[in-house]
Amino acid sequence: MKTLFLTLFTICSISAQNAEKIVADMINQLGGKKAFYNMKNVTYDLAFKDPNTPITLVSKEVYVFDKERSFATYSENSMLGAKGKVTEGYDGKNAWVKFNGKISNDKQANEIARFWRKTNYYWFAMFYKLQDKGVNLKHIGSKKVEGRDYDLIKVTFASGIGDSKDTYVLYVNKKTKLVDQLLFTVVAFGITEPELLKLHYEIIDGINVPTERVEISSNWKGEVVGKKWATTYWTNIKFNNKIDMTIFSK
């Protein structure tokens, strides 16, 4: 029994080490963690459309990497169903939403604001955050997809990390070292079966940024089960801007 336990422990340790090495190589291929965070902040335009639902989001996003501060001004936000100017902010601890410049006390609106502020930041910085404390990485095998060879990395989170416990499976291209696609859940919205997300990159200031994304309902084998692809586009991306830090304050 002791020998079996030690064997299993060794296998798990090797799997984690392999995963950490693959993720480290991927981050270096993106441009490097140090180079990314040295940019200090980013601004860009976001457009999200899901033809399977009424959800449409169009916003101007601002992120400061220190304390993961996040801010957005929406021109479209179908989830809130509001007319006029909508702004959201997250100061590193608390999130808020304003309608036409007035702070909202609506619980649901503020919960949605917190979700998008933290989620949108996470999607932008996700690959670098894979080396954060409390992130569990496991190499779960290799797979060929559309003629390309991939390492599969399962990502889970320790207790107390994040607002919800999502699961990811990264498909890391063995040739390019980049993540071409991934599977993910959205537990905060009750989505425990995976979405398949495919990525297209652009190099901006020396950083590989996945600026075009398409997603669809899938299964854990990476097989498409949905009918229509949702799209996300990041445009007008600018790093290392001069930012008025008061915009994050409620």
XYZ file of N, CA and C in Angstrom:
750
model
N 0.835 -1.211 0.000
C 0.000 0.000 0.000
C 0.867 1.258 0.000
N 1.907 1.236 0.823
C 2.814 2.365 0.898
C 3.510 2.585 -0.437
N 3.916 1.474 -1.077
C 4.593 1.565 -2.370
C 3.658 2.157 -3.420
N 2.377 1.739 -3.408
C 1.398 2.256 -4.347
C 1.192 3.752 -4.152
N 1.104 4.170 -2.879
C 0.926 5.594 -2.571
C 2.101 6.415 -3.085
N 3.310 5.918 -2.853
C 4.500 6.633 -3.297
C 4.560 6.713 -4.821
N 4.126 5.631 -5.495
C 4.109 5.620 -6.957
C 3.137 6.660 -7.496
N 1.939 6.691 -6.909
C 0.929 7.665 -7.335
C 1.392 9.089 -7.061
N 2.021 9.299 -5.909
C 2.540 10.622 -5.554
C 3.606 11.063 -6.546
N 4.475 10.131 -6.929
C 5.537 10.441 -7.888
C 4.954 10.805 -9.253
N 3.949 10.037 -9.693
C 3.307 10.304 -10.984
C 2.672 11.688 -10.988
N 1.957 12.012 -9.888
C 1.311 13.322 -9.787
C 2.336 14.451 -9.776
N 3.449 14.235 -9.087
C 4.502 15.251 -9.015
C 5.116 15.495 -10.382
N 5.375 14.402 -11.117
C 5.947 14.528 -12.458
C 4.973 15.246 -13.379
N 3.665 14.907 -13.253
C 2.642 15.556 -14.076
C 2.594 17.056 -13.818
N 2.669 17.446 -12.539
C 2.642 18.868 -12.186
C 3.883 19.584 -12.707
N 5.063 18.935 -12.574
C 6.304 19.545 -13.051
C 6.270 19.739 -14.568
N 5.763 18.718 -15.273
C 5.648 18.833 -16.728
C 4.720 19.981 -17.104
N 3.585 20.088 -16.389
C 2.620 21.143 -16.668
C 3.231 22.517 -16.419
N 3.953 22.656 -15.315
C 4.581 23.936 -14.983
C 5.608 24.329 -16.038
N 6.351 23.353 -16.542
C 7.352 23.630 -17.578
C 6.668 24.053 -18.881
N 5.607 23.382 -19.256
C 4.885 23.717 -20.485
C 4.277 25.107 -20.388
N 3.694 25.423 -19.228
C 3.092 26.742 -19.025
C 4.165 27.827 -19.022
N 5.306 27.557 -18.381
C 6.405 28.537 -18.365
C 6.904 28.818 -19.778
N 7.042 27.773 -20.592
C 7.476 27.950 -21.984
C 6.444 28.747 -22.781
N 5.167 28.486 -22.501
C 4.091 29.210 -23.177
C 4.129 30.697 -22.834
N 4.324 31.017 -21.560
C 4.393 32.408 -21.120
C 5.582 33.126 -21.765
N 6.705 32.443 -21.848
C 7.877 33.034 -22.508
C 7.597 33.301 -23.982
N 6.857 32.391 -24.632
C 6.525 32.568 -26.039
C 5.572 33.743 -26.235
N 4.736 34.016 -25.251
C 3.836 35.168 -25.318
C 4.601 36.495 -25.276
N 5.787 36.450 -24.701
C 6.580 37.665 -24.557
C 7.223 37.780 -23.191
N 6.758 36.933 -22.262
C 7.351 36.910 -20.928
C 6.506 37.631 -19.884
N 6.430 37.035 -18.713
C 5.628 37.594 -17.624
C 6.150 38.955 -17.184
N 7.467 39.089 -17.083
C 8.049 40.359 -16.659
C 7.735 41.459 -17.660
N 7.863 41.156 -18.944
C 7.585 42.153 -19.984
C 6.126 42.578 -19.950
N 5.236 41.615 -19.723
C 3.805 41.933 -19.674
C 3.502 42.867 -18.514
N 3.924 42.514 -17.309
C 3.592 43.334 -16.145
C 4.345 44.662 -16.123
N 5.478 44.716 -16.804
C 6.187 45.993 -16.929
C 5.403 47.012 -17.743
N 4.410 46.539 -18.501
C 3.545 47.445 -19.254
C 2.646 48.267 -18.326
N 2.442 47.760 -17.111
C 1.714 48.450 -16.033
C 0.202 48.526 -16.219
N -0.256 48.753 -17.450
C -1.692 48.869 -17.674
C -2.008 48.667 -19.146
N -3.306 48.577 -19.442
C -3.732 48.428 -20.830
C -5.113 49.053 -21.009
N -5.362 49.606 -22.180
C -6.698 50.050 -22.571
C -7.027 49.410 -23.914
N -8.301 49.114 -24.126
C -8.703 48.547 -25.408
C -10.222 48.584 -25.538
N -10.707 48.313 -26.749
C -12.135 48.218 -27.025
C -12.533 46.754 -27.067
N -13.661 46.431 -26.439
C -14.147 45.060 -26.378
C -15.525 44.968 -27.023
N -15.727 43.925 -27.825
C -17.035 43.668 -28.416
C -17.331 42.175 -28.302
N -18.393 41.849 -27.571
C -18.794 40.457 -27.357
C -20.219 40.266 -27.857
N -20.441 39.210 -28.634
C -21.762 38.906 -29.166
C -21.995 37.411 -29.090
N -23.124 37.018 -28.467
C -23.490 35.610 -28.364
C -24.830 35.402 -29.060
N -24.839 34.804 -30.257
C -26.092 34.615 -30.990
C -27.023 33.588 -30.346
N -26.517 32.829 -29.358
C -27.343 31.850 -28.653
C -28.166 32.485 -27.538
N -27.835 33.715 -27.182
C -28.495 34.425 -26.092
C -28.690 35.881 -26.522
N -29.388 36.673 -25.713
C -29.513 38.103 -26.050
C -28.286 38.938 -25.660
N -27.214 38.281 -25.190
C -26.097 39.023 -24.621
C -25.239 39.698 -25.696
N -25.116 41.005 -25.574
C -24.200 41.805 -26.391
C -23.505 42.796 -25.460
N -22.194 42.861 -25.555
C -21.412 43.794 -24.746
C -20.448 44.553 -25.648
N -20.476 45.868 -25.563
C -19.518 46.707 -26.287
C -19.010 47.736 -25.288
N -17.704 47.751 -25.066
C -17.170 48.625 -24.013
C -15.764 49.089 -24.321
N -15.355 50.131 -23.623
C -13.967 50.577 -23.591
C -13.412 50.172 -22.231
N -12.350 49.375 -22.237
C -11.827 48.759 -21.023
C -10.502 49.400 -20.601
N -10.322 49.504 -19.285
C -9.079 50.013 -18.701
C -8.681 49.078 -17.563
N -7.458 48.538 -17.605
C -6.960 47.685 -16.525
C -5.611 48.208 -16.048
N -5.457 48.283 -14.743
C -4.162 48.542 -14.127
C -3.741 47.254 -13.446
N -2.571 46.730 -13.783
C -2.167 45.418 -13.310
C -1.961 45.381 -11.788
N -1.511 46.487 -11.206
C -1.374 46.554 -9.758
C -2.763 46.493 -9.115
N -2.998 45.518 -8.268
C -4.275 45.273 -7.585
C -5.399 44.875 -8.543
N -5.032 44.630 -9.813
C -5.988 44.158 -10.818
C -7.199 45.086 -10.939
N -6.936 46.381 -10.905
C -8.006 47.367 -11.040
C -8.600 47.297 -12.447
N -9.924 47.530 -12.524
C -10.628 47.372 -13.787
C -11.731 48.420 -13.908
N -11.901 48.940 -15.129
C -12.909 49.971 -15.371
C -13.428 49.830 -16.791
N -14.720 50.120 -16.997
C -15.285 50.056 -18.345
C -16.391 51.077 -18.517
N -16.470 51.607 -19.725
C -17.598 52.425 -20.149
C -18.291 51.678 -21.277
N -19.586 51.392 -21.109
C -20.331 50.614 -22.088
C -21.117 51.496 -23.057
N -21.096 51.105 -24.319
C -22.042 51.676 -25.274
C -23.188 50.692 -25.497
N -22.941 49.392 -25.175
C -23.993 48.382 -25.175
C -23.754 47.427 -24.010
N -24.819 47.126 -23.255
C -24.745 46.147 -22.174
C -26.129 45.548 -21.985
N -26.415 44.490 -22.759
C -27.748 43.902 -22.750
C -28.071 43.205 -21.429
N -27.059 42.797 -20.676
C -27.305 42.090 -19.416
C -27.948 43.001 -18.382
N -27.595 44.275 -18.409
C -28.135 45.217 -17.427
C -29.426 45.864 -17.917
N -29.682 45.780 -19.223
C -30.914 46.319 -19.768
C -31.103 47.799 -19.509
N -30.004 48.533 -19.433
C -30.074 49.958 -19.088
C -29.861 50.823 -20.316
N -30.506 51.958 -20.310
C -30.306 52.944 -21.359
C -29.451 54.081 -20.819
N -28.675 54.704 -21.710
C -27.808 55.777 -21.267
C -26.418 55.264 -20.925
N -25.636 56.083 -20.270
C -24.243 55.768 -19.960
C -24.136 54.788 -18.796
N -23.417 53.708 -19.022
C -23.176 52.712 -17.973
C -21.668 52.591 -17.775
N -21.212 52.728 -16.537
C -19.803 52.531 -16.213
C -19.689 51.531 -15.066
N -18.608 50.755 -15.109
C -18.321 49.789 -14.046
C -16.896 50.001 -13.568
N -16.663 49.718 -12.296
C -15.310 49.816 -11.781
C -15.028 48.772 -10.725
N -13.746 48.461 -10.577
C -13.273 47.558 -9.517
C -11.951 48.115 -9.031
N -11.872 48.439 -7.743
C -10.705 49.128 -7.198
C -9.661 48.195 -6.591
N -9.830 46.897 -6.821
C -8.938 45.915 -6.230
C -9.573 45.199 -5.062
N -10.722 45.700 -4.623
C -11.448 45.084 -3.509
C -12.945 45.086 -3.746
N -13.489 46.245 -4.148
C -14.931 46.397 -4.330
C -15.270 46.784 -5.759
N -16.424 46.276 -6.235
C -16.917 46.611 -7.566
C -18.158 47.483 -7.443
N -18.401 48.261 -8.483
C -19.575 49.136 -8.488
C -20.033 49.365 -9.918
N -21.262 49.855 -10.074
C -21.791 50.207 -11.385
C -22.555 51.516 -11.263
N -22.421 52.362 -12.276
C -23.138 53.637 -12.314
C -24.001 53.691 -13.568
N -25.204 54.213 -13.415
C -26.089 54.478 -14.532
C -26.243 55.985 -14.669
N -25.789 56.499 -15.820
C -25.821 57.950 -16.059
C -25.167 58.725 -14.918
N -24.034 58.190 -14.438
C -23.246 58.880 -13.430
C -23.700 58.671 -11.996
N -24.784 57.911 -11.795
C -25.313 57.706 -10.447
C -25.050 56.271 -9.993
N -24.433 56.132 -8.807
C -24.127 54.815 -8.254
C -25.409 54.009 -8.067
N -25.373 52.754 -8.507
C -26.522 51.873 -8.351
C -26.401 51.074 -7.055
N -27.534 50.943 -6.356
C -27.593 50.106 -5.158
C -28.284 48.781 -5.439
N -28.571 48.524 -6.729
C -29.214 47.279 -7.114
C -28.230 46.112 -6.943
N -28.610 45.142 -6.118
C -27.707 44.036 -5.784
C -27.299 43.241 -7.015
N -28.269 42.910 -7.867
C -27.965 42.115 -9.050
C -27.040 42.864 -10.004
N -27.311 44.152 -10.202
C -26.471 44.951 -11.097
C -25.035 45.001 -10.591
N -24.864 45.124 -9.280
C -23.516 45.175 -8.710
C -22.820 43.821 -8.773
N -23.576 42.735 -8.649
C -22.987 41.402 -8.780
C -22.530 41.160 -10.215
N -23.334 41.613 -11.182
C -22.942 41.488 -12.593
C -21.698 42.323 -12.875
N -21.657 43.535 -12.292
C -20.489 44.402 -12.468
C -19.230 43.731 -11.918
N -19.341 43.131 -10.736
C -18.180 42.443 -10.154
C -17.731 41.291 -11.054
N -18.707 40.527 -11.564
C -18.373 39.399 -12.433
C -17.592 39.873 -13.660
N -18.113 40.905 -14.360
C -17.455 41.339 -15.590
C -16.132 42.030 -15.324
N -16.048 42.808 -14.244
C -14.781 43.495 -13.966
C -13.668 42.486 -13.685
N -13.965 41.483 -12.868
C -12.938 40.503 -12.535
C -12.712 39.524 -13.687
N -13.788 39.148 -14.371
C -13.667 38.180 -15.464
C -12.922 38.767 -16.654
N -13.280 39.981 -17.050
C -12.615 40.579 -18.205
C -11.130 40.801 -17.957
N -10.797 41.237 -16.734
C -9.373 41.371 -16.402
C -8.702 40.001 -16.482
N -9.352 38.992 -15.902
C -8.750 37.654 -15.861
C -8.489 37.127 -17.269
N -9.459 37.314 -18.182
C -9.253 36.824 -19.532
C -8.061 37.497 -20.198
N -7.835 38.766 -19.910
C -6.716 39.468 -20.529
C -5.374 38.993 -19.973
N -5.325 38.740 -18.669
C -4.050 38.399 -18.012
C -3.947 36.921 -17.662
N -4.904 36.123 -18.114
C -5.038 34.748 -17.644
C -3.754 33.928 -17.720
N -3.107 33.933 -18.877
C -1.961 33.039 -19.057
C -0.824 33.366 -18.091
N -0.668 34.633 -17.748
C 0.376 35.027 -16.789
C -0.035 34.669 -15.363
N -1.329 34.653 -15.092
C -1.833 34.346 -13.766
C -1.806 32.842 -13.468
N -1.494 32.034 -14.471
C -1.401 30.597 -14.242
C -0.261 30.237 -13.296
N 0.660 31.168 -13.086
C 1.754 30.927 -12.142
C 1.479 31.534 -10.763
N 0.256 32.040 -10.561
C -0.121 32.587 -9.256
C -0.249 31.473 -8.214
N -0.117 31.846 -6.964
C -0.298 30.908 -5.865
C -1.739 30.406 -5.850
N -1.913 29.121 -5.625
C -3.245 28.544 -5.543
C -3.780 28.008 -6.851
N -3.005 28.124 -7.929
C -3.408 27.574 -9.223
C -2.787 26.187 -9.366
N -3.620 25.189 -9.619
C -3.156 23.807 -9.766
C -3.069 23.446 -11.237
N -1.894 22.994 -11.669
C -1.668 22.617 -13.060
C -1.367 21.125 -13.147
N -1.976 20.471 -14.136
C -1.738 19.035 -14.314
C -1.686 18.697 -15.791
N -0.625 18.015 -16.195
C -0.520 17.552 -17.583
C -1.351 16.287 -17.715
N -2.382 16.318 -18.566
C -3.312 15.187 -18.653
C -3.211 14.447 -19.985
N -2.129 14.688 -20.712
C -1.919 13.930 -21.932
C -1.684 14.789 -23.149
N -1.643 14.122 -24.307
C -1.436 14.792 -25.587
C -2.588 14.452 -26.520
N -2.798 15.319 -27.525
C -3.898 15.097 -28.450
C -3.598 15.791 -29.771
N -4.034 15.172 -30.867
C -3.894 15.783 -32.183
C -5.250 16.360 -32.586
N -5.273 17.629 -32.957
C -6.492 18.300 -33.385
C -6.205 19.010 -34.702
N -6.977 18.663 -35.718
C -6.829 19.283 -37.037
C -5.377 19.258 -37.515
N -4.722 18.124 -37.267
C -3.358 17.924 -37.744
C -2.272 18.527 -36.870
N -2.658 19.184 -35.761
C -1.677 19.809 -34.863
C -1.592 19.020 -33.554
N -0.381 18.940 -33.004
C -0.149 18.193 -31.774
C -0.199 19.122 -30.563
N -0.921 18.695 -29.530
C -1.120 19.524 -28.349
C -0.786 18.783 -27.055
N -0.243 19.541 -26.094
C -0.191 19.116 -24.702
C -1.443 19.645 -24.025
N -2.101 18.797 -23.227
C -3.306 19.207 -22.520
C -2.972 19.499 -21.062
N -3.300 20.697 -20.617
C -3.024 21.121 -19.237
C -4.347 21.416 -18.542
N -4.637 20.676 -17.486
C -5.844 20.934 -16.698
C -5.522 21.959 -15.620
N -6.407 22.954 -15.489
C -6.216 24.037 -14.523
C -7.380 24.037 -13.531
N -7.061 23.926 -12.249
C -8.055 24.046 -11.187
C -7.504 25.001 -10.135
N -8.330 25.325 -9.129
C -7.956 26.342 -8.160
C -8.152 25.849 -6.731
N -7.234 26.237 -5.872
C -7.302 25.851 -4.466
C -8.444 26.579 -3.763
N -8.820 26.079 -2.622
C -9.877 26.697 -1.820
C -9.497 28.135 -1.468
N -10.472 29.051 -1.610
C -10.227 30.446 -1.264
C -9.658 31.278 -2.392
N -9.421 30.658 -3.554
C -8.876 31.381 -4.705
C -10.009 31.697 -5.679
N -10.246 32.983 -5.912
C -11.264 33.391 -6.870
C -12.672 33.359 -6.307
N -13.614 33.929 -7.069
C -15.014 33.982 -6.654
C -15.745 32.677 -6.916
N -15.281 31.882 -7.876
C -15.916 30.604 -8.187
C -14.853 29.622 -8.663
N -15.171 28.353 -8.595
C -14.201 27.302 -8.900
C -14.409 26.756 -10.312
N -13.880 27.481 -11.277
C -13.957 27.027 -12.655
C -12.837 26.038 -12.962
N -13.015 25.305 -14.049
C -12.017 24.351 -14.529
C -11.674 24.689 -15.973
N -10.388 24.616 -16.294
C -9.915 24.890 -17.650
C -9.089 23.705 -18.147
N -9.127 23.477 -19.435
C -8.190 22.563 -20.082
C -7.558 23.326 -21.243
N -6.258 23.563 -21.156
C -5.526 24.304 -22.180
C -4.979 23.352 -23.230
N -5.115 23.712 -24.490
C -4.503 22.980 -25.594
C -3.279 23.778 -26.030
N -2.102 23.351 -25.582
C -0.859 24.066 -25.879
C -0.202 23.445 -27.105
N -0.103 24.227 -28.155
C 0.488 23.768 -29.405
C 1.957 23.396 -29.181
N 2.303 22.138 -29.454
C 3.665 21.675 -29.187
C 4.699 22.376 -30.060
N 4.277 22.867 -31.225
C 5.203 23.525 -32.135
C 5.370 25.001 -31.795
N 4.271 25.716 -31.646
C 4.340 27.166 -31.422
C 4.445 27.533 -29.950
N 4.090 26.602 -29.049
C 4.072 26.809 -27.591
C 2.909 27.678 -27.115
N 2.032 28.092 -28.028
C 0.902 28.939 -27.666
C -0.356 28.102 -27.430
N -1.302 28.663 -26.676
C -2.593 28.025 -26.467
C -3.490 28.370 -27.649
N -3.789 27.384 -28.484
C -4.653 27.605 -29.644
C -6.129 27.574 -29.252
N -6.453 26.760 -28.242
C -7.822 26.662 -27.793
C -7.843 26.167 -26.352
N -8.991 26.315 -25.706
C -9.135 25.828 -24.337
C -10.592 25.521 -24.050
N -10.805 24.685 -23.039
C -12.132 24.396 -22.517
C -12.273 25.108 -21.181
N -13.461 25.634 -20.891
C -13.653 26.326 -19.620
C -15.105 26.263 -19.178
N -15.306 26.370 -17.870
C -16.641 26.444 -17.290
C -16.895 27.868 -16.807
N -18.173 28.172 -16.539
C -18.553 29.464 -15.951
C -19.498 29.139 -14.789
N -18.933 28.666 -13.699
C -19.716 28.192 -12.560
C -20.593 29.300 -11.980
N -20.122 30.538 -12.048
C -20.889 31.663 -11.507
C -22.248 31.801 -12.182
N -22.364 31.332 -13.430
C -23.630 31.379 -14.158
C -24.229 29.982 -14.342
N -23.755 29.027 -13.537
C -24.306 27.685 -13.571
C -23.865 26.844 -14.744
N -22.826 27.275 -15.468
C -22.337 26.527 -16.628
C -21.198 25.609 -16.174
N -21.516 24.334 -15.965
C -20.520 23.374 -15.487
C -20.025 22.448 -16.595
N -20.734 22.440 -17.732
C -20.229 21.753 -18.915
C -19.406 22.760 -19.706
N -18.368 22.304 -20.404
C -17.397 23.255 -20.963
C -17.862 24.012 -22.194
N -17.283 25.186 -22.343
C -17.291 25.944 -23.581
C -15.929 25.744 -24.242
N -15.921 25.651 -25.550
C -14.674 25.565 -26.314
C -14.351 26.952 -26.846
N -13.150 27.431 -26.533
C -12.713 28.763 -26.953
C -11.489 28.622 -27.857
N -11.565 29.204 -29.056
C -10.432 29.196 -29.977
C -9.878 30.608 -30.091
N -8.541 30.725 -30.197
C -7.857 32.014 -30.107
C -7.037 32.323 -31.356
N -7.013 33.622 -31.697
C -6.130 34.122 -32.758
C -5.325 35.283 -32.184
N -4.008 35.282 -32.390
C -3.104 36.228 -31.738
C -2.627 37.338 -32.666
N -2.310 38.467 -32.037
C -1.576 39.552 -32.680
C -0.426 39.956 -31.764
N 0.683 40.395 -32.342
C 1.804 40.881 -31.538
C 1.670 42.386 -31.375
N 1.567 42.830 -30.128
C 1.418 44.248 -29.802
C 2.483 44.623 -28.780
N 3.367 45.526 -29.160
C 4.477 45.940 -28.292
C 5.267 44.741 -27.774
N 5.469 43.752 -28.646
C 6.267 42.581 -28.290
C 5.510 41.513 -27.516
N 4.210 41.720 -27.271
C 3.413 40.761 -26.516
C 2.413 40.090 -27.449
N 2.363 38.763 -27.431
C 1.342 38.025 -28.168
C 0.018 38.138 -27.425
N -0.964 38.776 -28.044
C -2.270 38.999 -27.421
C -3.349 38.269 -28.219
N -4.161 37.428 -27.572
C -5.238 36.722 -28.283
C -6.422 37.651 -28.538
N -6.373 38.405 -29.636
C -7.312 39.494 -29.877
C -8.650 39.036 -30.461
N -8.672 37.873 -31.091
C -9.918 37.347 -31.650
C -10.226 36.004 -31.003
N -11.481 35.849 -30.526
C -11.873 34.642 -29.815
C -13.250 34.210 -30.299
N -13.405 32.926 -30.531
C -14.723 32.379 -30.831
C -14.977 31.224 -29.861
N -16.218 31.111 -29.405
C -16.526 30.060 -28.433
C -17.863 29.420 -28.731
N -17.999 28.161 -28.280
C -19.207 27.392 -28.530
C -19.312 26.292 -27.484
N -20.520 25.830 -27.209
C -20.706 24.744 -26.247
C -20.006 23.483 -26.745
N -19.415 22.743 -25.797
C -18.580 21.605 -26.144
C -18.791 20.490 -25.113
N -17.954 19.463 -25.198
C -17.858 18.469 -24.129
C -16.396 18.378 -23.713
N -16.109 17.552 -22.719
C -14.745 17.513 -22.190
C -13.752 16.833 -23.136
N -14.250 16.273 -24.244
C -13.365 15.747 -25.282
C -12.993 16.832 -26.288
N -13.568 18.040 -26.112
C -13.306 19.123 -27.041
C -14.158 19.053 -28.295
N -15.212 18.242 -28.267
C -16.105 18.101 -29.413
C -17.226 19.135 -29.334
N -17.500 19.794 -30.440
C -18.529 20.836 -30.481
C -19.914 20.217 -30.353
N -20.731 20.758 -29.446
C -22.116 20.318 -29.298
C -23.092 21.476 -29.534
N -22.582 22.714 -29.540
C -23.421 23.871 -29.782
C -23.646 24.102 -31.275
N -24.491 25.079 -31.589
C -24.841 25.352 -32.977
C -24.226 26.648 -33.501
N -24.093 27.643 -32.637
C -23.609 28.947 -33.084
C -22.435 29.406 -32.239
N -21.460 30.037 -32.880
C -20.263 30.519 -32.202
C -20.479 31.945 -31.698
N -20.128 32.170 -30.442
C -20.070 33.529 -29.899
C -18.714 34.122 -30.257
N -18.640 35.443 -30.364
C -17.393 36.097 -30.767
C -16.994 37.180 -29.772
N -15.693 37.321 -29.585
C -15.133 38.413 -28.790
C -13.967 39.016 -29.563
N -13.975 40.341 -29.693
C -12.883 41.033 -30.384
C -12.295 42.092 -29.464
N -10.961 42.126 -29.379
C -10.237 43.175 -28.665
C -9.516 44.014 -29.712
N -9.807 45.304 -29.748
C -9.184 46.182 -30.734
C -8.650 47.441 -30.046
N -7.841 48.195 -30.802
C -7.279 49.457 -30.301
C -6.539 49.243 -28.978
N -5.763 48.184 -28.893
C -5.050 47.834 -27.659
C -3.821 48.727 -27.480
N -3.724 49.335 -26.303
C -2.591 50.202 -25.993
C -2.101 49.917 -24.572
N -0.820 49.618 -24.459
C -0.195 49.364 -23.160
C 0.450 50.636 -22.608
N 0.679 50.613 -21.298
C 1.488 51.620 -20.606
C 0.982 53.040 -20.870
N -0.291 53.255 -20.518
C -0.936 54.544 -20.724
C -0.841 55.418 -19.463
N -1.071 56.691 -19.644
C -1.226 57.579 -18.509
C -2.699 57.536 -18.101
N -2.977 57.047 -16.891
C -4.340 56.796 -16.466
C -4.676 57.590 -15.205
N -5.844 58.206 -15.209
C -6.368 58.894 -14.032
C -6.866 57.815 -13.057
N -6.153 57.593 -11.971
C -6.465 56.495 -11.054
C -7.774 56.706 -10.302
N -8.333 57.887 -10.341
C -9.589 58.129 -9.614
C -10.764 57.444 -10.297
N -10.606 56.985 -11.551
C -11.742 56.351 -12.235
C -12.146 55.044 -11.574
N -11.243 54.416 -10.825
C -11.561 53.134 -10.189
C -12.309 53.295 -8.872
N -12.339 54.507 -8.363
C -12.950 54.772 -7.062
C -14.450 54.948 -7.176
N -15.170 54.319 -6.283
C -16.630 54.452 -6.259
C -17.061 55.863 -5.983
